[in-house]
mmCIF file of C-alpha atoms and ligand atoms in Angstrom:
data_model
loop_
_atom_site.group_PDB
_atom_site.id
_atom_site.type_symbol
_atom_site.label_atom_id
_atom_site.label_comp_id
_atom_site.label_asym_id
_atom_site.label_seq_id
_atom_site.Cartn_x
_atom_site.Cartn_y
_atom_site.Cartn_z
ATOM 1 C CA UNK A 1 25.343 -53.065 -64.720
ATOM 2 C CA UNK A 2 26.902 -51.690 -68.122
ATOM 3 C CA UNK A 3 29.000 -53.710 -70.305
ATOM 4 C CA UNK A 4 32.452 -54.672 -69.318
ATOM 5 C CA UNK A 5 35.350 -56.489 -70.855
ATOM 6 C CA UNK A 6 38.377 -58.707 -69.233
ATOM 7 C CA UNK A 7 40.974 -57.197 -67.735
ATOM 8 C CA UNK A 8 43.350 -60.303 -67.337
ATOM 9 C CA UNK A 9 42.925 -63.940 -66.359
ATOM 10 C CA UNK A 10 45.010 -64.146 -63.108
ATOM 11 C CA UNK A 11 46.740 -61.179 -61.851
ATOM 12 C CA UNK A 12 44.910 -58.763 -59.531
ATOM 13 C CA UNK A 13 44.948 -55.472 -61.311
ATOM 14 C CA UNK A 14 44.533 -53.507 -57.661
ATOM 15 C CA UNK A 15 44.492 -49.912 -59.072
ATOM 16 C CA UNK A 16 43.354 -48.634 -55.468
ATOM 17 C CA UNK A 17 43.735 -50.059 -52.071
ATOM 18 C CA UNK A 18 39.861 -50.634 -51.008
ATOM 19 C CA UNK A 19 38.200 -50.340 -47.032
ATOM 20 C CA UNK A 20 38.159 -53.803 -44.605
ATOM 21 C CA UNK A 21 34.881 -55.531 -46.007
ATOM 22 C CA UNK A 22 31.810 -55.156 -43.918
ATOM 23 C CA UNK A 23 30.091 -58.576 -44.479
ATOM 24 C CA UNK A 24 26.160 -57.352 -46.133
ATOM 25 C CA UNK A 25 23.060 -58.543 -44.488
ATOM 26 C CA UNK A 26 20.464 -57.626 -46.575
ATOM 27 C CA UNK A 27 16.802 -57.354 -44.932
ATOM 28 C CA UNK A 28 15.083 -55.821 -47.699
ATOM 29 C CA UNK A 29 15.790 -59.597 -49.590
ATOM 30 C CA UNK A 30 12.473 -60.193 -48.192
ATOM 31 C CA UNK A 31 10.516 -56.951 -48.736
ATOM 32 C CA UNK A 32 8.028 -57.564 -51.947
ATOM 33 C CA UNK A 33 8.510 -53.879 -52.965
ATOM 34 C CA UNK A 34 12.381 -53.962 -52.911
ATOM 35 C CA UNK A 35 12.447 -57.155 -54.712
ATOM 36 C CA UNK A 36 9.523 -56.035 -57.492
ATOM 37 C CA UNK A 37 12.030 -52.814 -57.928
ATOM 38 C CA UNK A 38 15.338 -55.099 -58.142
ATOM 39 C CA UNK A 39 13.606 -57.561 -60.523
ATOM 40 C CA UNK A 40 12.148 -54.599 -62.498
ATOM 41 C CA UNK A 41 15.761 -52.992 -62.635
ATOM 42 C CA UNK A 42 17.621 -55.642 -63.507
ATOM 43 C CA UNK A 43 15.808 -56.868 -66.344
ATOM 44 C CA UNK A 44 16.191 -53.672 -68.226
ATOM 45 C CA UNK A 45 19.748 -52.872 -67.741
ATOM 46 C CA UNK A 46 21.975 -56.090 -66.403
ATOM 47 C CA UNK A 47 21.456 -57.369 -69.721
ATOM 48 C CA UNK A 48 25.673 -57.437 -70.046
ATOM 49 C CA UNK A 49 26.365 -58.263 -66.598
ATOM 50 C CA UNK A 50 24.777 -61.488 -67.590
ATOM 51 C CA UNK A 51 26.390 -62.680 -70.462
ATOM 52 C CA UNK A 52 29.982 -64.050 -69.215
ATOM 53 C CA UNK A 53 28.155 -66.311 -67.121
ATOM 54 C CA UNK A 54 25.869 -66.920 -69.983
ATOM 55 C CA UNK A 55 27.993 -67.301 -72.695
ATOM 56 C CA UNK A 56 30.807 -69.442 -70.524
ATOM 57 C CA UNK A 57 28.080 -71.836 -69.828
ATOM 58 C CA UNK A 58 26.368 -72.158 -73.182
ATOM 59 C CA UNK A 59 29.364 -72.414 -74.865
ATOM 60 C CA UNK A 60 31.033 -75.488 -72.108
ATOM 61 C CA UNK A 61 27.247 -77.179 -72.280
ATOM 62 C CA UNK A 62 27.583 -77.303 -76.418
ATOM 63 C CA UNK A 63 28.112 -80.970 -76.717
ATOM 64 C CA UNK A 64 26.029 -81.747 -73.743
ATOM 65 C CA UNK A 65 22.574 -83.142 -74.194
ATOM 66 C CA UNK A 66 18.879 -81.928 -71.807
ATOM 67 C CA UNK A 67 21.909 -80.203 -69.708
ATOM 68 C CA UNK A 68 20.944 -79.965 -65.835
ATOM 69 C CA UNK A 69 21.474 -76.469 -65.046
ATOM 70 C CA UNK A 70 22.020 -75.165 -61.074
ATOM 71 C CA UNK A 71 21.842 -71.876 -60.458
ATOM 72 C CA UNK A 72 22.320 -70.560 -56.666
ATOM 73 C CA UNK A 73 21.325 -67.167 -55.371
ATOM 74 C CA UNK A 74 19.271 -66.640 -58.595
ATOM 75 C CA UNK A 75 17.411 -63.686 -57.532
ATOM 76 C CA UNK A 76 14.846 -62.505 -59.925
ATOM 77 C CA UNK A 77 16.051 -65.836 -61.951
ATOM 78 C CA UNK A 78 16.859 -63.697 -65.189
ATOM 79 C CA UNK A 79 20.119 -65.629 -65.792
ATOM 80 C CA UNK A 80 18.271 -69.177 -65.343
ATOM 81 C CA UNK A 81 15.412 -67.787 -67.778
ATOM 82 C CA UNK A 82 17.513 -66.639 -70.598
ATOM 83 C CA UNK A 83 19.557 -69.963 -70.411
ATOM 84 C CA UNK A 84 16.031 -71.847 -70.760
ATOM 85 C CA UNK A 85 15.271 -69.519 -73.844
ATOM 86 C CA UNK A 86 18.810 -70.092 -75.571
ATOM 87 C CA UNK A 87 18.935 -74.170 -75.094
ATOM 88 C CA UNK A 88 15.715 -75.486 -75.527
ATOM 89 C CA UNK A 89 16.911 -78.421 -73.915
ATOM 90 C CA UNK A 90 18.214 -77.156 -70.683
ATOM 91 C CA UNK A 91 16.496 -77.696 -67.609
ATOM 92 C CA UNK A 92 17.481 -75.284 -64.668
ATOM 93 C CA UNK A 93 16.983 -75.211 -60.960
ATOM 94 C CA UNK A 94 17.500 -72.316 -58.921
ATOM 95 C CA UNK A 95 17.724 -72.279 -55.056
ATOM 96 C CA UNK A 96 17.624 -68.993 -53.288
ATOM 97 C CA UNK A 97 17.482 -68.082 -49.602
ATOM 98 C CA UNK A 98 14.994 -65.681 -49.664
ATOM 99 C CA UNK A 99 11.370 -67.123 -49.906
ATOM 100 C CA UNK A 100 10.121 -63.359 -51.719
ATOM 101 C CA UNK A 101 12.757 -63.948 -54.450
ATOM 102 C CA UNK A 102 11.804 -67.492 -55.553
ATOM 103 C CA UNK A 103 8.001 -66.525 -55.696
ATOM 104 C CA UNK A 104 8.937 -63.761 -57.974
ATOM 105 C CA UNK A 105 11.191 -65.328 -60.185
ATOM 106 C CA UNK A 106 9.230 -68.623 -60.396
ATOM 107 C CA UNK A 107 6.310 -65.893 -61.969
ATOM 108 C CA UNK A 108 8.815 -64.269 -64.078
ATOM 109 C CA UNK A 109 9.603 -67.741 -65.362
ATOM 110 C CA UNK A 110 5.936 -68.226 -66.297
ATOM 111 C CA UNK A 111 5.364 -64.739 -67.719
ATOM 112 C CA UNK A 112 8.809 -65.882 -70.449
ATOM 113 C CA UNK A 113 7.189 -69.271 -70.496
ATOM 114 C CA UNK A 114 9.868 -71.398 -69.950
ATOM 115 C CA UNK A 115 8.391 -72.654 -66.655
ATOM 116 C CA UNK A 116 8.081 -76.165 -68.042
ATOM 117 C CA UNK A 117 11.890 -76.029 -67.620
ATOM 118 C CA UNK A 118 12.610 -73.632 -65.181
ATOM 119 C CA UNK A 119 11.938 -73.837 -61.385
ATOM 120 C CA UNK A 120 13.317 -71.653 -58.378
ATOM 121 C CA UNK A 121 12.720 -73.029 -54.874
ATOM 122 C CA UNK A 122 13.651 -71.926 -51.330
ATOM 123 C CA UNK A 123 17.081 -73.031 -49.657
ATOM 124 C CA UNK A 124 20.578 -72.377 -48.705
ATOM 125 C CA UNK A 125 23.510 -72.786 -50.957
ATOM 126 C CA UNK A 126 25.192 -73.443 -48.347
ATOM 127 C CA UNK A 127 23.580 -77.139 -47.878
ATOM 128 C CA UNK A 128 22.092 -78.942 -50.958
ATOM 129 C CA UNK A 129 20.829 -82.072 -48.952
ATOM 130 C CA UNK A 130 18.138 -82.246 -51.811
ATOM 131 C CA UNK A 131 20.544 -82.358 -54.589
ATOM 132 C CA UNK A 132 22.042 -85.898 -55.260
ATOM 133 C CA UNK A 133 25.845 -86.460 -55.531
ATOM 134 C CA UNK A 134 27.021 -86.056 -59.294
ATOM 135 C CA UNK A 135 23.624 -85.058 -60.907
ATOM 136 C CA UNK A 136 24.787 -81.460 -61.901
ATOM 137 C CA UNK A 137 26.075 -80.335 -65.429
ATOM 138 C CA UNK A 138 26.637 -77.296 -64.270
ATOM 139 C CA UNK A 139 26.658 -74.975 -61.220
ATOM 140 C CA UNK A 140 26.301 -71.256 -61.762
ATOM 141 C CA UNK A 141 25.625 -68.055 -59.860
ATOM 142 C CA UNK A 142 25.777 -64.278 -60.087
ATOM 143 C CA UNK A 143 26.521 -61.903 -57.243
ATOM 144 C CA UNK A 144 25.656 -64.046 -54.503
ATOM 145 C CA UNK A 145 29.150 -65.415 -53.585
ATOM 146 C CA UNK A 146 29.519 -62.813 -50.797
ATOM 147 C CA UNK A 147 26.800 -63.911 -49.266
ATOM 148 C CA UNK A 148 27.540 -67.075 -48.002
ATOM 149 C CA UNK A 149 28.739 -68.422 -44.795
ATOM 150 C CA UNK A 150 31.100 -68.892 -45.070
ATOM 151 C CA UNK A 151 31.804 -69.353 -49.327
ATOM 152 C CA UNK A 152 33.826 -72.780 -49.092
ATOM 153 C CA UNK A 153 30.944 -74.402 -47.467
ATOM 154 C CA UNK A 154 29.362 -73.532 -51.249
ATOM 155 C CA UNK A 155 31.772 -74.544 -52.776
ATOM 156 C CA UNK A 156 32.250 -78.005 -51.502
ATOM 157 C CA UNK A 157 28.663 -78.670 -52.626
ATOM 158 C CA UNK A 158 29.341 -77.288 -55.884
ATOM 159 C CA UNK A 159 32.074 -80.099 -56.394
ATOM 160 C CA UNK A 160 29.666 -82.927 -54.640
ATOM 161 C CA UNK A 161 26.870 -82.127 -57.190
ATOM 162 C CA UNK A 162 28.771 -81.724 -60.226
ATOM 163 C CA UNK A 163 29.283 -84.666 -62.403
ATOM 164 C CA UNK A 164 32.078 -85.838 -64.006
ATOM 165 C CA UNK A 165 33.599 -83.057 -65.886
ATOM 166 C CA UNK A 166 30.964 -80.367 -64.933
ATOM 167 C CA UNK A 167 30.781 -77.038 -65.267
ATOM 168 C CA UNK A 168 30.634 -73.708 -63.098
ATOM 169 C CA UNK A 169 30.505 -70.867 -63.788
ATOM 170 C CA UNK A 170 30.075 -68.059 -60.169
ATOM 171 C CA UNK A 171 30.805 -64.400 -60.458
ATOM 172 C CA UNK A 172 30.088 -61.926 -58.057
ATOM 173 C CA UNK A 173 31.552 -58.050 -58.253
ATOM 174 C CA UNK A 174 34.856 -57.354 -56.340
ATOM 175 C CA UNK A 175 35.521 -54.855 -53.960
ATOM 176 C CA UNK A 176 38.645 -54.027 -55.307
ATOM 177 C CA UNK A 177 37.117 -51.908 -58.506
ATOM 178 C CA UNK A 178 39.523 -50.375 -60.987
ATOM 179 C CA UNK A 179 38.748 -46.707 -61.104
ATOM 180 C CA UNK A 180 37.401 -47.304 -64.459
ATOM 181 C CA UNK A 181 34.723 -50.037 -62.707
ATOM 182 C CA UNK A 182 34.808 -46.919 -59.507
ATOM 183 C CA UNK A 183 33.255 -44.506 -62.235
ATOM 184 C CA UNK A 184 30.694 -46.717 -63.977
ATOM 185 C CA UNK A 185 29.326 -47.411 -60.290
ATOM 186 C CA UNK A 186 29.397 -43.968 -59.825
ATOM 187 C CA UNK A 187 27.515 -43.321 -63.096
ATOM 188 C CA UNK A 188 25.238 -46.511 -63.189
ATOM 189 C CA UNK A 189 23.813 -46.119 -59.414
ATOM 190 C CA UNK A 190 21.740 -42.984 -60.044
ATOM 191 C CA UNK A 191 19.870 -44.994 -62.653
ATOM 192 C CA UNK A 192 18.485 -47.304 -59.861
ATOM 193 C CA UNK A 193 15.954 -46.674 -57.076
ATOM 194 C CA UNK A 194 16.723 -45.422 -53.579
ATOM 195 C CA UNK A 195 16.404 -48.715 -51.848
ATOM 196 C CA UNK A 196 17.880 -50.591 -54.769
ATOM 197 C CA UNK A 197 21.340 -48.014 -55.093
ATOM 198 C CA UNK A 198 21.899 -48.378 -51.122
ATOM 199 C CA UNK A 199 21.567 -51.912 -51.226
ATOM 200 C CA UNK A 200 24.100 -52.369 -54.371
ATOM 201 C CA UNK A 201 26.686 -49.722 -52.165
ATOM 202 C CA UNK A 202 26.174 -52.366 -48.971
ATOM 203 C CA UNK A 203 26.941 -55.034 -51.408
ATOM 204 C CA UNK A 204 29.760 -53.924 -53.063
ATOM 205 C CA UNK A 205 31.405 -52.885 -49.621
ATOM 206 C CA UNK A 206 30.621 -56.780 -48.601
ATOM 207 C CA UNK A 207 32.223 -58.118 -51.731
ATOM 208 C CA UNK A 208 35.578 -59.276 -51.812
ATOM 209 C CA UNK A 209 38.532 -57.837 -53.163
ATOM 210 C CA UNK A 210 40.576 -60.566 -56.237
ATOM 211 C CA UNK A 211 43.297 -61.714 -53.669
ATOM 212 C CA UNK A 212 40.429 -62.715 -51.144
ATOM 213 C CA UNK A 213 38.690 -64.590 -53.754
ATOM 214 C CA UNK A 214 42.280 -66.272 -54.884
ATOM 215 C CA UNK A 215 42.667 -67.336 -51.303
ATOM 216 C CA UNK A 216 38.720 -68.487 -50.656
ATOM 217 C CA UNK A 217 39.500 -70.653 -53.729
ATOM 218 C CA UNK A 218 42.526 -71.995 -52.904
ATOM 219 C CA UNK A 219 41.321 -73.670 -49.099
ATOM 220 C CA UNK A 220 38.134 -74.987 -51.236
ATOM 221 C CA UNK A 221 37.343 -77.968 -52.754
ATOM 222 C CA UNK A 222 37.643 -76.100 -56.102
ATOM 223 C CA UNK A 223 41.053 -75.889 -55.903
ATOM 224 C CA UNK A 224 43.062 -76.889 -59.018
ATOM 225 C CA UNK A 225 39.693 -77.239 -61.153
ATOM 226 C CA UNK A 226 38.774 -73.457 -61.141
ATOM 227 C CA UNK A 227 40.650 -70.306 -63.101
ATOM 228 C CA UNK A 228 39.415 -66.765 -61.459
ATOM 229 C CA UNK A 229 38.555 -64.329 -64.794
ATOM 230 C CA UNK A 230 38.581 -60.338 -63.346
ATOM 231 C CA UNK A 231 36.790 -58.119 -65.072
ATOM 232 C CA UNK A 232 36.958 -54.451 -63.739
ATOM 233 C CA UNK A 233 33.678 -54.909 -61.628
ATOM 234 C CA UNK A 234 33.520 -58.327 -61.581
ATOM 235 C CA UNK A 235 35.178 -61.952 -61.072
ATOM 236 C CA UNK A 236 34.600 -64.812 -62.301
ATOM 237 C CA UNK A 237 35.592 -68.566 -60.813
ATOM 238 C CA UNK A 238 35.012 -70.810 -63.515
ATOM 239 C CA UNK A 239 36.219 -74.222 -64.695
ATOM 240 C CA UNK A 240 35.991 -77.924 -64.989
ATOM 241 C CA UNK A 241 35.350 -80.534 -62.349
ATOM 242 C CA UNK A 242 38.603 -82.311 -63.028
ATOM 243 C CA UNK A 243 36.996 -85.500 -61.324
HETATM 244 C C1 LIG B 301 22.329 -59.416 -55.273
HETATM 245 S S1 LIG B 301 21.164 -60.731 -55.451
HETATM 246 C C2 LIG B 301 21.664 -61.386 -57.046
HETATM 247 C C3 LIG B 301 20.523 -62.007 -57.777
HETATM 248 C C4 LIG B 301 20.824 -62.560 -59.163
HETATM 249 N N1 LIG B 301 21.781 -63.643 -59.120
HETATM 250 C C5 LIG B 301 21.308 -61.492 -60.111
HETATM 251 O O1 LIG B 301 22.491 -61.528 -60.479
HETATM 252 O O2 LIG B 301 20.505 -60.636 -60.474
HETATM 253 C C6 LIG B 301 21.801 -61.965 -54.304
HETATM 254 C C7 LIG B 301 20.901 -63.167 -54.192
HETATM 255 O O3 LIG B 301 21.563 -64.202 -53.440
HETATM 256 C C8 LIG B 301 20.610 -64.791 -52.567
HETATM 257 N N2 LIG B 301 21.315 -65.472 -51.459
HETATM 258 C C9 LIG B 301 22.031 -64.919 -50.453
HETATM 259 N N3 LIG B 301 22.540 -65.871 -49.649
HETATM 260 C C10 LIG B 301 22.151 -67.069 -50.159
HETATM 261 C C11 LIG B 301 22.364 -68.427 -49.764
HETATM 262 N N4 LIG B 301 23.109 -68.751 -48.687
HETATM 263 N N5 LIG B 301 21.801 -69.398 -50.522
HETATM 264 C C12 LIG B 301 21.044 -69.106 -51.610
HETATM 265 N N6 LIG B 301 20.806 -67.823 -52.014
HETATM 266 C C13 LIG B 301 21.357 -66.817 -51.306
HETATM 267 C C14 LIG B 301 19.746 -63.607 -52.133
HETATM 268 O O4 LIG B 301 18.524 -63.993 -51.548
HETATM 269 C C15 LIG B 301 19.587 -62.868 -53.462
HETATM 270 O O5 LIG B 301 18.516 -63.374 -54.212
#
């Protein structure tokens, strides 16, 4: 949750060989205390996590007009809320599994005012039955990635709802953290709550590593339209719908 900068576009820089993954169930999703303390937390400092995803969108949306915005696995919905705030224009959607997220970021949404733009509602990324074929501008999402099941089912709706040309932008972290990213966990989880620090540890051991992501991407739909960014924490598959 502290400010990072691009390592390289395409090759995996594995610094250390990480453990197997252990796919991350998270119950506390649905516990109104851990979510309060998540939103709460992330507000104040993942500020610059944010803004790769927010500045690769704003700046691929430039010559697009009332942009429709997806975001999936929005969480507390900060990254759907500051979009709102910098394109006056933009209208964004955010679908989340867990039923305590949306209410919370649907009030957070109010409280910034931008929920005549702005709505969060319950569902899987996994199936978007609600969202039409080719009505997307863009498709983005922040450290949810490794929670699907299984990710290509994700992204195969990400190409059927993206029009013509659209936009994505999905990051998640990676498992396979260079021991600079190692030491600014190390540093940056004893600024977070209990609950809040054990959940981020479960998550980051249920991320995947770069060459995993390469090789999610490459048996997906998103195949030859995506580029994966790495950042020492992070990735990012992002693109064009070539389509
Ligand atoms: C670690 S939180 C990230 C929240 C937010 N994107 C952020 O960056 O602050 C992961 C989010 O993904 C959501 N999620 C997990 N699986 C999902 C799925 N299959 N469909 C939609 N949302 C999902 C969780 O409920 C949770 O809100």
């Amino acid at each position: 949750m502290l400010e990072q900068s691009p390592v390289t576009s395409q090759a995996p820089q594995q610094l250390k060989t990480n453990d197997d993954r252990i796919p991350h169930i998270e119950p506390l999703f649905e516990d109104a205390t851990f979510v309060s303390e998540y939103s709460r937390l992330t507000k104040r400092y993942a500020g610059p996590d944010y803004e790769p995803i927010l500045k690769y969108t704003l700046a691929q949306l430039k010559e697009v007009e009332q942009p429709r915005i997806l975001e999936l696995g929005p969480g507390p919905g900060w990254i759907g809320i500051t979009l709102a705030k910098r394109r006056k224009d933009a209208r964004v959607t955010g679908v989340d599994i867990s039923s305590t997220y949306v209410e919370i970021a649907n009030q957070n949404a109010a409280h910034e005012g931008v929920d005549d733009r702005v709505d969060f509602r319950k569902g899987d990324a996994c199936r978007l039955e609600d969202f039409p074929d080719g009505s997307m501008d863009a498709v983005i999402s922040n450290q949810s990635f490794h929670y699907w099941e299984p990710p290509e089912n994700v992204l195969r709706e990400v190409v059927r709802v993206l029009k013509p040309n659209g936009v994505f932008c999905i990051g998640d972290d990676r498992r396979d953290l260079t021991f600079m990213a190692s030491l600014i966990v190390m540093l940056t989880k004893w600024f977070l709550t209990a609950n809040v620090r054990e959940s981020w540890m479960r998550s980051l051991q249920g991320s995947f590593t770069s060459k995993e992501v390469q090789a999610i991407l490459e048996h997906s739909d998103l195949h030859g339209h995506a580029e994966v960014k790495l950042y020492p924490r992070m990735f990012f598959v992002q693109g064009r719908l070539k389509k």
